Coordinates of C-alpha atoms in Angstrom, one line a residue:
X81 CA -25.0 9.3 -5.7
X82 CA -25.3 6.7 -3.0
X83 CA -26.8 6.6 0.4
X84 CA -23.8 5.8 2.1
X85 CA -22.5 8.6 0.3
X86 CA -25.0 11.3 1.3
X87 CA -24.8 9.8 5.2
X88 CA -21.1 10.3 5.0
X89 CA -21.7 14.1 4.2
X90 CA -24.4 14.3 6.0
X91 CA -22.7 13.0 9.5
X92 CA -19.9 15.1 8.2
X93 CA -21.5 18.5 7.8
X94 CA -23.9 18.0 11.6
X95 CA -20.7 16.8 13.6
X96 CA -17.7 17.9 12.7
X97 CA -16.5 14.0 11.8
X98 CA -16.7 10.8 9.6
X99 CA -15.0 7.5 10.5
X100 CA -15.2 4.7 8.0
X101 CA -14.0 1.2 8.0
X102 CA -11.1 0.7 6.7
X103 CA -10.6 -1.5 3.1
X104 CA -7.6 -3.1 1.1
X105 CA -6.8 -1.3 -2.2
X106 CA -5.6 -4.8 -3.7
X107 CA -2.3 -5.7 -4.5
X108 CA 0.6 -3.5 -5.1
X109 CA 2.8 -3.8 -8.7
X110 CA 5.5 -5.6 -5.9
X111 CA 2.8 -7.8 -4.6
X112 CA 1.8 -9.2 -8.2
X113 CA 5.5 -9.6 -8.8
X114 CA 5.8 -11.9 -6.0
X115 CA 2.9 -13.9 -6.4
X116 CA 2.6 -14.4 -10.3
X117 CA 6.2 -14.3 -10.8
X118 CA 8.7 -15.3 -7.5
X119 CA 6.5 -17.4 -6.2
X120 CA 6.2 -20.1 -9.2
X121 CA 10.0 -19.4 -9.7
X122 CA 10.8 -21.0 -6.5
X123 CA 8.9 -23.9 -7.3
X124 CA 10.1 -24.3 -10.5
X125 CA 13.4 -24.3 -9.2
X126 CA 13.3 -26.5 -6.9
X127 CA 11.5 -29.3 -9.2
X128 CA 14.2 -28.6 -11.6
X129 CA 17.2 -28.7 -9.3
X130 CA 15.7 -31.4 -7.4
X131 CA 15.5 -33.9 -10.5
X132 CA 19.0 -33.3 -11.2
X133 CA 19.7 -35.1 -8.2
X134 CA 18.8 -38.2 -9.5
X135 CA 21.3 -38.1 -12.5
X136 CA 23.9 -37.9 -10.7
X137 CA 25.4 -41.6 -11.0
X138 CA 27.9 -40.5 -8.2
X139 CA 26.2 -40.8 -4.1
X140 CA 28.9 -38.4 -2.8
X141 CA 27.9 -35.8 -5.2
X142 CA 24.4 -36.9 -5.0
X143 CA 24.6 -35.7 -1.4
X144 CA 26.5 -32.2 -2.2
X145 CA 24.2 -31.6 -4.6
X146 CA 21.2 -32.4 -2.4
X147 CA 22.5 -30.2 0.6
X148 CA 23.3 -27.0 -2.3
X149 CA 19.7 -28.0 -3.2
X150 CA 18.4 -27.7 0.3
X151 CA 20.5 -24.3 1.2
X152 CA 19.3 -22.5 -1.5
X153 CA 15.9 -23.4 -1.5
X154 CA 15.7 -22.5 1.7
X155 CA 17.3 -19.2 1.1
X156 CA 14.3 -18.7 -1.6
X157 CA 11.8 -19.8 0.2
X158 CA 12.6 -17.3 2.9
X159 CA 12.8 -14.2 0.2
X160 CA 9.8 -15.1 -1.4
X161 CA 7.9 -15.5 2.3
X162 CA 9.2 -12.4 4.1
X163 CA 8.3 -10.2 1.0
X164 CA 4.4 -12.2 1.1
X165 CA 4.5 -11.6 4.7
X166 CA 5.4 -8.0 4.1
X167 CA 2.5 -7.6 1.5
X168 CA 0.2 -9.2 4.1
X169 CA 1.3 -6.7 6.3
X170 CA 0.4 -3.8 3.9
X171 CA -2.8 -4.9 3.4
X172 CA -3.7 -5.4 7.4
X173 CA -2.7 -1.8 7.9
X174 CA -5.1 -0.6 4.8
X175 CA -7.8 -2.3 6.8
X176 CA -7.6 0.1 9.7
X177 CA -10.0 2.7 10.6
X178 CA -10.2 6.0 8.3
X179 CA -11.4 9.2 10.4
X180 CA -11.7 12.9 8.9
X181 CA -12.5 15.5 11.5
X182 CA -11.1 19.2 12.6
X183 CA -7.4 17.8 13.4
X184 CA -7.0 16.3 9.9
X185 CA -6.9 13.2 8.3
X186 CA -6.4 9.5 10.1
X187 CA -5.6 6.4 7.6
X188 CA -3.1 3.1 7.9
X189 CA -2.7 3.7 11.8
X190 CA -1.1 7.2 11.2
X191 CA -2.6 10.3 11.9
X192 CA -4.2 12.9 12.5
X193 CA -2.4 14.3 9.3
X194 CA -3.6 18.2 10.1
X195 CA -4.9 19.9 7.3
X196 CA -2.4 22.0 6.2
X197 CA -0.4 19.0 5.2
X198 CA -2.6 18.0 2.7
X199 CA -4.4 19.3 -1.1
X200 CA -7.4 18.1 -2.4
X201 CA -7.6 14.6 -3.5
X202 CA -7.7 14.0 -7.5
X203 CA -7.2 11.2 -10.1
X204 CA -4.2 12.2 -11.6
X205 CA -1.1 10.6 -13.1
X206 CA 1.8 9.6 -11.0
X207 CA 4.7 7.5 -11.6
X208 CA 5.5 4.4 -9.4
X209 CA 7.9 1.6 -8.5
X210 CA 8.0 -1.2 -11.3
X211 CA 5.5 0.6 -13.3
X212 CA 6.6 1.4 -17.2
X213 CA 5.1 4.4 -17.5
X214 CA 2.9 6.8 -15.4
X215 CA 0.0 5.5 -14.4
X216 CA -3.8 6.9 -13.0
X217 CA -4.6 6.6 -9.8
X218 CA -6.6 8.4 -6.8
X219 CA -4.2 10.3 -4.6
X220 CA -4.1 13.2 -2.5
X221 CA -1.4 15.4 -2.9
X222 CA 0.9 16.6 0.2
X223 CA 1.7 20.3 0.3
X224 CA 5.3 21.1 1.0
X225 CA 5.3 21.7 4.8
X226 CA 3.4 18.2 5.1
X227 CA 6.0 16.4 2.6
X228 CA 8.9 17.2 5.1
X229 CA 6.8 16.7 8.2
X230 CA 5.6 13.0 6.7
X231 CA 9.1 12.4 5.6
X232 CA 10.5 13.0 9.0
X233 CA 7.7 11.3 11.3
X234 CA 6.9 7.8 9.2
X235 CA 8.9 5.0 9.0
X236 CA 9.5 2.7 5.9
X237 CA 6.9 0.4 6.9
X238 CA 4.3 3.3 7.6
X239 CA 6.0 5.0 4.2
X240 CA 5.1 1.6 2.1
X241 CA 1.7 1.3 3.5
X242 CA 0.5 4.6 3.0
X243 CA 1.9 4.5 -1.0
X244 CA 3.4 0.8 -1.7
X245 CA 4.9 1.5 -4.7
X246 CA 6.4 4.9 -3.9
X247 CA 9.7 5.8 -6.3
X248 CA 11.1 9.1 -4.7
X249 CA 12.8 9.9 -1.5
X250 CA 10.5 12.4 -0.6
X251 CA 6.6 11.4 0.1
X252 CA 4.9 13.8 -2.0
X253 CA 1.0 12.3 -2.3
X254 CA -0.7 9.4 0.0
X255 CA -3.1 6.8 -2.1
X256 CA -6.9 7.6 -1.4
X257 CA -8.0 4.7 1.3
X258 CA -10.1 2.2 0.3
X259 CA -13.3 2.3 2.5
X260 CA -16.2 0.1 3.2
X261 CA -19.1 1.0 1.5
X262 CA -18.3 4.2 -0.4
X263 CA -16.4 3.9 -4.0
X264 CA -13.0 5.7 -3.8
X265 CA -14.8 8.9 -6.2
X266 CA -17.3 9.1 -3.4
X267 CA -14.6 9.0 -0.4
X268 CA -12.7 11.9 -2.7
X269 CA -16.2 13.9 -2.2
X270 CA -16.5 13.7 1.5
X271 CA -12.8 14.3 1.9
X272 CA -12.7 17.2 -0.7
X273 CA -15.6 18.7 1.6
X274 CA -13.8 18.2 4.7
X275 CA -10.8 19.8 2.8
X276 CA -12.7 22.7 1.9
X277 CA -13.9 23.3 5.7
X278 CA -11.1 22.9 7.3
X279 CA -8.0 23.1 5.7
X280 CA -6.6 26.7 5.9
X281 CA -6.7 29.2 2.4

């Protein structure tokens, strides 16, 4: 058990409150397509398409071929960038501050989500976007009342930030946030604590 940890449940259990700052989880399965996989694509392509310029024996399809070339390059170029600038994005918003007092839980700008929107948080096995198969990871579980109530007050930005790789229509859990200085088991203690003093039976 860490220091931070016991402060954390400490500051918790003498006012009511615990505010933490805000860290990236890493990279989402879309994130790690684009950079190990887009990314070097549009490169590749562009060497590729760019050399067979050159033998091309014919300038007046030299020149179609170069402006093709430069069109869809730069029809790439801008995929690959808005979806880097969108995973930027994500990550900026993970950053934010994380707060749990009486009103609920405040992570990725949004919030208080109130208490009786939201389970304990566990490790448990959920599917998600690009994966294969299920995979483990630290959530915390919306109850039915919050699911609708989430669904109808986020936006898709606010929806892909709070679970980046979400598959269904309906937001059913939110990702543990990462936080400075405590690892995600210890946040799941100080928010299962919170959980059990304030959320209703």
């Amino acid at each position: 058990m860490s220091a931070a940890r016991n402060k954390a449940l400490e500051t918790l259990y003498y006012t009511g409150r615990v505010s933490f700052a805000g860290r990236s989880t890493g990279w989402s399965t879309r994130d790690r397509l684009t950079g190990y996989v887009a990314f070097p694509f549009a490169i590749l392509f562009f060497l590729g398409s760019f050399g067979t310029i050159f033998q091309e024996t014919d300038t007046r399809m030299q020149m179609l071929k170069a402006a093709a070339l430069c069109l869809a390059s730069a029809g790439l170029l801008y995929g690959v960038g808005s979806l880097v600038v969108q995973s930027w994005h994500h990550r900026r918003v993970q950053r934010q501050p994380v707060l749990i007092d009486e009103r609920g839980l405040t992570l990725c700008g949004h919030g208080p989500i109130p208490w009786w929107c939201l389970q304990l948080a566990e490790r448990k096995k959920v599917r998600l976007k690009y994966a294969e198969s299920d995979v483990t990871r630290d959530v915390i579980a919306l109850t039915l009342a919050g699911s609708r109530m989430l669904d109808q007050q986020l936006t898709e930005k606010q929806r892909k930030a709070l679970v980046p790789d979400h598959t269904t229509d309906s937001l059913i859990f939110l990702f543990v946030p990462g936080v400075k200085g405590l690892k995600a088991r210890e946040f799941m203690e100080v928010y299962n604590a919170a959980h059990d003093r304030y959320a209703p039976a």
